[in-house]
Coordinates of C-alpha atoms in Angstrom, one line a residue:
X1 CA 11.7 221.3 117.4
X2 CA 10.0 221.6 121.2
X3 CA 6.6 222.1 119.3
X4 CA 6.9 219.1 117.1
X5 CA 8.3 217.0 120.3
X6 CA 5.5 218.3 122.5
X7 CA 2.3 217.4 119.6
X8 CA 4.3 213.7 119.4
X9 CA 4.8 213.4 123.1
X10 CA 0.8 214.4 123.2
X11 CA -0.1 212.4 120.5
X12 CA 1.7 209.6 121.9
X13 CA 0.1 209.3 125.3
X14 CA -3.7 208.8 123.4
X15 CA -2.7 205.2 123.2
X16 CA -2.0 204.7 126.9
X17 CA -5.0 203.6 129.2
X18 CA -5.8 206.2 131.8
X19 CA -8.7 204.4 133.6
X20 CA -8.0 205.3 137.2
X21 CA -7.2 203.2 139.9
X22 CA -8.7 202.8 143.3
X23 CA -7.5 206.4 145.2
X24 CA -5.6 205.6 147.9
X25 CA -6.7 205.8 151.6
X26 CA -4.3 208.6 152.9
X27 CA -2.5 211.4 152.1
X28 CA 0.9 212.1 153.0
X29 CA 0.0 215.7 154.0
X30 CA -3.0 218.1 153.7
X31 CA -2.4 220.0 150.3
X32 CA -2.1 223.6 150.2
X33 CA -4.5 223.2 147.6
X34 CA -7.9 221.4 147.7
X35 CA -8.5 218.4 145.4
X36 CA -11.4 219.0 143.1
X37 CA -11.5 215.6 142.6
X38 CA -10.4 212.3 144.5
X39 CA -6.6 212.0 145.1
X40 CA -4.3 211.0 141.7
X41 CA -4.1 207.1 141.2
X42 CA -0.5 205.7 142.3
X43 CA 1.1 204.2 141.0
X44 CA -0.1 204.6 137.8
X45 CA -1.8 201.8 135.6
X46 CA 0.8 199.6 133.7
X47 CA 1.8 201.3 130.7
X48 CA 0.6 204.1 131.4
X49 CA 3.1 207.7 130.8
X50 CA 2.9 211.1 131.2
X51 CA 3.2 211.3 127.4
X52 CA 6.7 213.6 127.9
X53 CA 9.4 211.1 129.0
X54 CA 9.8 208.7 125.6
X55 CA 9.4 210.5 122.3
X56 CA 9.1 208.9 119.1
X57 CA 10.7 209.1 116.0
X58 CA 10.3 213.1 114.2
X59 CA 8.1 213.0 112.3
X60 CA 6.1 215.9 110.5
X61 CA 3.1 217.8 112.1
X62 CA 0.8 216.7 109.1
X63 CA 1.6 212.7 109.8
X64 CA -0.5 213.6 113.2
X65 CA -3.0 216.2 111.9
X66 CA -3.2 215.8 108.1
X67 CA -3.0 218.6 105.7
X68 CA -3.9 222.2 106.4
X69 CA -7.2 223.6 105.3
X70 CA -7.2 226.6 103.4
X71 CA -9.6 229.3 105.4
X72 CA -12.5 231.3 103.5
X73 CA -10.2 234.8 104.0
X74 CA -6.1 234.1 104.9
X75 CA -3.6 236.2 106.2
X76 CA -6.2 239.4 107.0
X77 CA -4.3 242.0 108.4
X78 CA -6.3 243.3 111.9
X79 CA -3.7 246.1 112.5
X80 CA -2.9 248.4 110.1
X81 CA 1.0 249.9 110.6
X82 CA 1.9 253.5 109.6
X83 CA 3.5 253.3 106.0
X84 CA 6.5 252.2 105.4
X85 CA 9.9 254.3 103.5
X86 CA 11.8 251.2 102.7
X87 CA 12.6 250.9 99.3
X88 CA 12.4 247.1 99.6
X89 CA 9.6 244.7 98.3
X90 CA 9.5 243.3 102.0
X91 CA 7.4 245.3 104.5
X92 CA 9.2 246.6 107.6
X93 CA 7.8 247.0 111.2
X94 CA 8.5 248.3 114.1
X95 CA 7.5 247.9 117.6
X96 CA 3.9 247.4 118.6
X97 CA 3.6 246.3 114.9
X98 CA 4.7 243.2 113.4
X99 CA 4.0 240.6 110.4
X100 CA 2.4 238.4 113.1
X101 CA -0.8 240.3 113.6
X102 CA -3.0 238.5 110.8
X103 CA -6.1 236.4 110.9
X104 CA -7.4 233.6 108.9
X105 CA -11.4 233.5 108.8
X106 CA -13.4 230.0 108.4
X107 CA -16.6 229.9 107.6
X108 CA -19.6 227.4 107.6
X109 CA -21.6 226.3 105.2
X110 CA -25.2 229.0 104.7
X111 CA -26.4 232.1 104.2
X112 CA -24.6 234.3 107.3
X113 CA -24.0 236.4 108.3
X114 CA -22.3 234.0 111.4
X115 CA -21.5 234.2 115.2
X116 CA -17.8 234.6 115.3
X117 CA -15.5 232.4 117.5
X118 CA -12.0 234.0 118.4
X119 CA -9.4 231.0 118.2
X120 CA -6.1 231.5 120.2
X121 CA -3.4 228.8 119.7
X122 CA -1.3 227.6 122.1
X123 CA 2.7 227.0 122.3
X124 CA 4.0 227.9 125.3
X125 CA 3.6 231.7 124.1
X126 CA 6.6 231.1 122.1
X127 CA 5.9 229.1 119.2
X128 CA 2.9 227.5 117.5
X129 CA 0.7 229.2 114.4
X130 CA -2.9 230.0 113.5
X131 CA -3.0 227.2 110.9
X132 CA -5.6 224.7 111.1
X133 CA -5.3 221.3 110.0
X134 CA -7.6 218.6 108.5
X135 CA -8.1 216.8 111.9
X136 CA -7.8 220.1 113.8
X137 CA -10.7 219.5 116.4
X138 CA -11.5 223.0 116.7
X139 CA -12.9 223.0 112.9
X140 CA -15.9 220.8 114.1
X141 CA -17.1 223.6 115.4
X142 CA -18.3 225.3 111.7
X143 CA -20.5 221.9 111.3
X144 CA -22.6 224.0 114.2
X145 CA -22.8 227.6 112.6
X146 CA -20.2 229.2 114.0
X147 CA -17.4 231.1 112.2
X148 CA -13.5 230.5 113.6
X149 CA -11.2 233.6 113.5
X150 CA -8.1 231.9 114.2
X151 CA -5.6 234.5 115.0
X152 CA -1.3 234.8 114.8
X153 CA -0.1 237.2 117.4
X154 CA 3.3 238.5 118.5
X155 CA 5.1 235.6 120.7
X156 CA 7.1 235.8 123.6
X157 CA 10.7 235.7 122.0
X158 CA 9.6 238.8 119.5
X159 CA 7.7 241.1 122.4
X160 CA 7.4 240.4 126.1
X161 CA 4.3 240.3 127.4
X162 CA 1.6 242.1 127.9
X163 CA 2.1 242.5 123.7
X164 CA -0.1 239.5 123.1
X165 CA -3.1 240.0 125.3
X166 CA -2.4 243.9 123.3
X167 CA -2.6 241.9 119.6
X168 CA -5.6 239.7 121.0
X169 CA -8.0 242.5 122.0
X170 CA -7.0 244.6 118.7
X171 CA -8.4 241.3 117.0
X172 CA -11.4 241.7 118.4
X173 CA -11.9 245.2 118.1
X174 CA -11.0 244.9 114.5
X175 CA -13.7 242.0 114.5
X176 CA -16.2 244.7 115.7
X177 CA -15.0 246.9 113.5
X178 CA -14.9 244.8 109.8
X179 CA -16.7 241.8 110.7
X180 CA -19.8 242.6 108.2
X181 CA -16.9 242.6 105.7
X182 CA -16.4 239.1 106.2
X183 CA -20.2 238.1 106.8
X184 CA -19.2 237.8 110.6
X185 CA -22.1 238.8 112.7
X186 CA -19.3 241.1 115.1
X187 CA -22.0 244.6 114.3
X188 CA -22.1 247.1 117.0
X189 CA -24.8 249.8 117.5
X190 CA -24.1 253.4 118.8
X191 CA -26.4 256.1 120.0
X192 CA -24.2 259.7 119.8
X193 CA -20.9 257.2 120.0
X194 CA -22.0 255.1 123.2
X195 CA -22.6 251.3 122.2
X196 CA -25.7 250.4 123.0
X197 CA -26.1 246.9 121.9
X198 CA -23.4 244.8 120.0
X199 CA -23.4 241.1 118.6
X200 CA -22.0 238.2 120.9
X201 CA -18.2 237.1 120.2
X202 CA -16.5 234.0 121.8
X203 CA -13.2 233.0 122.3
X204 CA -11.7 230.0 123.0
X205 CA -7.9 228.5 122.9
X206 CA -5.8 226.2 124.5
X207 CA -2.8 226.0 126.6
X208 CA -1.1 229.6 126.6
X209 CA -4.0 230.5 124.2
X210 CA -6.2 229.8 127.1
X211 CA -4.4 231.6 129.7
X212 CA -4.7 234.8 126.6
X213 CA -8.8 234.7 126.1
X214 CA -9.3 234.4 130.1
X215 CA -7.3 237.1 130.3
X216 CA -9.0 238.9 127.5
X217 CA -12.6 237.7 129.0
X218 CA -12.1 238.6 132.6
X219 CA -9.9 242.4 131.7
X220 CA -13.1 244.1 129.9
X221 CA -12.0 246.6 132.2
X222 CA -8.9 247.2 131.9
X223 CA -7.7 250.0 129.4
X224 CA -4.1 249.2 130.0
X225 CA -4.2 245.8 127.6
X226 CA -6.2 248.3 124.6
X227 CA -2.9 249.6 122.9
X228 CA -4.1 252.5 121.2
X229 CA -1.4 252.2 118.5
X230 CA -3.1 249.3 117.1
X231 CA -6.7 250.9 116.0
X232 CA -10.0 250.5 116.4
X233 CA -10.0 252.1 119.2
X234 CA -13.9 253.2 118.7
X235 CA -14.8 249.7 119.5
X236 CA -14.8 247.1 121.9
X237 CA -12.1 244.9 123.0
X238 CA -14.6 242.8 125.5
X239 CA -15.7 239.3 124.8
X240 CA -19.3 237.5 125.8
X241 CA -18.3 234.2 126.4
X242 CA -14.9 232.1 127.1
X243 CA -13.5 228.5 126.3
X244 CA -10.4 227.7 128.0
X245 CA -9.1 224.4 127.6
X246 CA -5.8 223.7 129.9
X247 CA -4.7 227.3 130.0
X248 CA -2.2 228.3 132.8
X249 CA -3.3 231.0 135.3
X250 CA -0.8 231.9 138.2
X251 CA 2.6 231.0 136.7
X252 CA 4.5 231.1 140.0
X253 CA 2.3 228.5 141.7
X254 CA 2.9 225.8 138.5
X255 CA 5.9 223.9 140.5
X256 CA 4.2 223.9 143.8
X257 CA 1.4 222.4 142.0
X258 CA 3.0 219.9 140.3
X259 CA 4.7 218.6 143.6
X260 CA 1.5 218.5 145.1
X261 CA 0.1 216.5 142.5
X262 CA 2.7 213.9 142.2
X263 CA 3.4 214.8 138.6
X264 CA 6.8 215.0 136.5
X265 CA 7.5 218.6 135.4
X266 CA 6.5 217.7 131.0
X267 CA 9.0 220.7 130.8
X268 CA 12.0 219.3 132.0
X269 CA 13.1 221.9 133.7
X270 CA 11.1 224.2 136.6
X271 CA 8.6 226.7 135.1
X272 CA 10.5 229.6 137.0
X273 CA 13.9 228.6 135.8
X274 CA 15.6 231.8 134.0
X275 CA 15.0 229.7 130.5
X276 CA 11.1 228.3 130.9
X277 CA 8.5 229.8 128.3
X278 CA 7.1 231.9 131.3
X279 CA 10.0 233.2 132.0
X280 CA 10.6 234.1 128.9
X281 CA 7.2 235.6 128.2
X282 CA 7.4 237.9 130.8
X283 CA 11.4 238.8 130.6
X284 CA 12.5 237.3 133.9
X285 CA 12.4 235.0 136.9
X286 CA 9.0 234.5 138.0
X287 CA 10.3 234.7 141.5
X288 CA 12.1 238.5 140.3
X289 CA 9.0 239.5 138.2
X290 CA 6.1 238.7 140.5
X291 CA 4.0 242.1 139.3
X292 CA 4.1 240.7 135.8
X293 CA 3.3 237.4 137.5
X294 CA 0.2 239.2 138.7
X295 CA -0.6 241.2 135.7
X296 CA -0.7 238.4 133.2
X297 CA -2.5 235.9 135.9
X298 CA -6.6 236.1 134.6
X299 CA -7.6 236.1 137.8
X300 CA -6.3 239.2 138.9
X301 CA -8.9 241.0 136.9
X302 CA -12.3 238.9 137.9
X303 CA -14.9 240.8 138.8
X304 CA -18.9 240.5 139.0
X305 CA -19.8 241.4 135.3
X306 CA -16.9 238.7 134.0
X307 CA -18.2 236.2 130.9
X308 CA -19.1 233.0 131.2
X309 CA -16.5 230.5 131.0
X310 CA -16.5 226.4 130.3
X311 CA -12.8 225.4 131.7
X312 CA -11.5 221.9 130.5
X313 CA -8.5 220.4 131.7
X314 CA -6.7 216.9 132.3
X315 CA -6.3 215.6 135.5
X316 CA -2.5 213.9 134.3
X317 CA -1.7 217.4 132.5
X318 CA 2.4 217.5 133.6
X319 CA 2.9 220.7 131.6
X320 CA -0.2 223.0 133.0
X321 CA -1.3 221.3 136.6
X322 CA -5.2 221.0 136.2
X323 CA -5.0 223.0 139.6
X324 CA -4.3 226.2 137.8
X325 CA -7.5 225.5 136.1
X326 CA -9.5 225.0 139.3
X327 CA -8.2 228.3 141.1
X328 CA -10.0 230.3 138.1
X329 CA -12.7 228.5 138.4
X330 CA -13.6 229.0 142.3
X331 CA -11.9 232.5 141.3
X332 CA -14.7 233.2 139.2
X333 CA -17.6 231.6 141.0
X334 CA -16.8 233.1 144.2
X335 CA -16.8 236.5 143.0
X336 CA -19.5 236.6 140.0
X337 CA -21.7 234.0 141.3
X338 CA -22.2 229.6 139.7
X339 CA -23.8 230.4 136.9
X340 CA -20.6 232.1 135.6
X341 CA -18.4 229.4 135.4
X342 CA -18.1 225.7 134.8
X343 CA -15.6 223.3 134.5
X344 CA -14.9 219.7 133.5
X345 CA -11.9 217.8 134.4
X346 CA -11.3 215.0 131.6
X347 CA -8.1 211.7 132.2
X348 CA -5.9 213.1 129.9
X349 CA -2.6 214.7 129.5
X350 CA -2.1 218.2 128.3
X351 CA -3.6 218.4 124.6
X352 CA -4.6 214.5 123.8
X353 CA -8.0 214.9 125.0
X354 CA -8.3 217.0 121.6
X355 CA -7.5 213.3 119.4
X356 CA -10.2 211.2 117.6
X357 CA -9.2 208.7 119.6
X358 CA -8.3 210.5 122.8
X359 CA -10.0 209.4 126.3
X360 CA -11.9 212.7 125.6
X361 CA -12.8 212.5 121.7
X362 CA -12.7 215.4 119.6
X363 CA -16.5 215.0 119.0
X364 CA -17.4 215.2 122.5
X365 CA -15.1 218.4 123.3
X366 CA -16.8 220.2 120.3
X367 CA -20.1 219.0 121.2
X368 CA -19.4 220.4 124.5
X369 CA -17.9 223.5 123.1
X370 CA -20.8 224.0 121.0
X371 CA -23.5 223.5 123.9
X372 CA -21.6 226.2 125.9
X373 CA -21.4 228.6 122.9
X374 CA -25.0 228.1 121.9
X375 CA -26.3 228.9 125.0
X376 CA -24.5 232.3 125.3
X377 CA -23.7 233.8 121.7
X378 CA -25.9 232.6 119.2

């Protein structure tokens, strides 16, 4: 499967050397878009791939991440759909409701109740699952008193977008809602039905999962992603704090991006082709769909109130272009002020930096990840 193929191709590029190389002298032509960093080494050190051109063998997701860990609550339903008439044992659903809209809740070791962290996976918004996995990274982050909500919402080949930004905020409004339940600490406090105060929630994800929680962090504003039909309307969809590692932002600028970098397209194909998970997402062209282009880009909705975000991304990323990661970035600073944004650029491809033995180690993204959270929601 293009999942399986994309964690091996990852997986497989941790083993490469990416020390950079002297930056050459000269460009060929002034970039449409400024470097945040020294030009791209080229060539590239011997041996060294894009992780996306040879695959190995298949092999099973577990060889790579080990076996998944059962969560303190599984499968929690955060909408609720009308009753069903079928007279079969199998639920039915239809449209804004579906089997995908369920949560699995980890918890750390203590007393609670905990700060709650809102995990979106990736998958090019058309695959991938809220299951974590023994060597999953992102569960480091309970060994620092935080609670992971990962979340499954309704991907691009079931409902076009904007139906998963609709499923992600209903998590969080359910979180506000039932959190207590779960000793989460997600409480809100009302005076005559106006919130006055309410607990701090992150959210953090990677890959399409980060384009979803900087879309959910910087539309607080925006009604038009709250779908009524999925509850808890009483509450808050808005988040206090955003992680986004590699998540794509403007999806027509991806090819132009990549040409400027110098990088192979890891998709094998242009990201506006008819086919490309973007396209898909969205239910055209990017070139024929450029308001939905707009409408699902995160920085459309920036304004001066927006969360604090910590953007990661690699610099050899042939899937996302760390560009896309940069234009939030100056996006955000230049309209909410430094202080709301920062961002680190690691030399990695798309999702290796994640790996034990990535040039970015899983213990020094959490730790990171960590820093940023303690500092604005514990």
């Amino acid at each position: 499967t293009f999942c399986r193929r994309l964690l091996l191709a990852a997986w497989n590029s941790t083993t490469t050397d990416f020390r950079p190389m002297d930056a050459p002298t000269t460009t060929p032509h002034v970039p449409r878009f400024p470097f945040p960093f020294e030009p791209m080494p080229y060539p590239l050190p011997p041996g060294v791939s894009f992780g996306s051109e040879i695959l190995p063998p298949p092999a099973d997701v577990t060889d790579i991440f080990g076996p998944p860990v059962p969560p303190t609550y599984k499968d929690i339903p955060y909408v609720t759909p009308p009753p069903t008439t079928t007279t079969t044992t199998e639920p039915t659903y239809s449209p804004p409701f579906s089997a995908s809209q369920k949560l699995d809740i980890h918890l750390p070791e203590g007393q609670g109740p905990f700060p709650a962290i809102l995990f979106v996976h990736g998958g090019a918004f058309l695959f991938g699952d809220k299951a974590l996995f023994q060597k999953s990274p992102e569960l480091k982050i309970l060994k620092h008193g935080y609670a992971l909500i990962s979340i499954n919402y309704r991907l691009g080949l079931e409902a076009r977008f904007p139906a998963a930004i609709e499923d992600v905020k209903a998590a969080v409004r359910f979180l506000r809602a039932e959190g207590e339940t779960f000793n989460l600490k997600t409480s809100v406090t009302r005076d005559g039905g106006k919130v006055i105060t309410k607990d701090p929630i992150g959210a953090w994800g990677g890959s399409a999962g980060g384009n979803l929680v900087a879309l959910l962090g910087t539309s607080k504003h925006h009604v038009e992603f709250d779908n009524p039909l999925l509850g808890n309307m009483e509450y808050p969809s808005e988040v206090d704090a955003v992680v986004d590692w590699y998540g794509p932002t403007d999806f027509g600028l991806m090819d132009e991006m990549l040409d400027q970098l110098s990088l192979p397209n890891g998709m094998h194909q242009p990201h506006d082709h008819h086919d490309s998970p973007e396209s898909l997402y969205l239910g055209g062209p990017l070139k024929e769909v450029p308001d939905l282009v707009k409408a699902a880009n995160p920085m459309t909705y920036v304004t001066k109130d927006c969360p604090p975000f910590y953007i990661v991304h690699g610099r050899y990323d042939s899937l996302v272009p760390c560009l896309q990661s940069y234009i939030l970035y100056r996006r955000i600073v230049k309209v909410a002020g430094k202080d709301r944004a920062s961002m680190k650029f690691v030399n990695s491809w798309h999702v290796d930096f994640e790996a034990e033995n990535g040039p970015y180690s899983g213990d020094a993204a959490i730790k990171d990840v960590a820093n940023f959270f303690d500092k604005h929601i514990k």
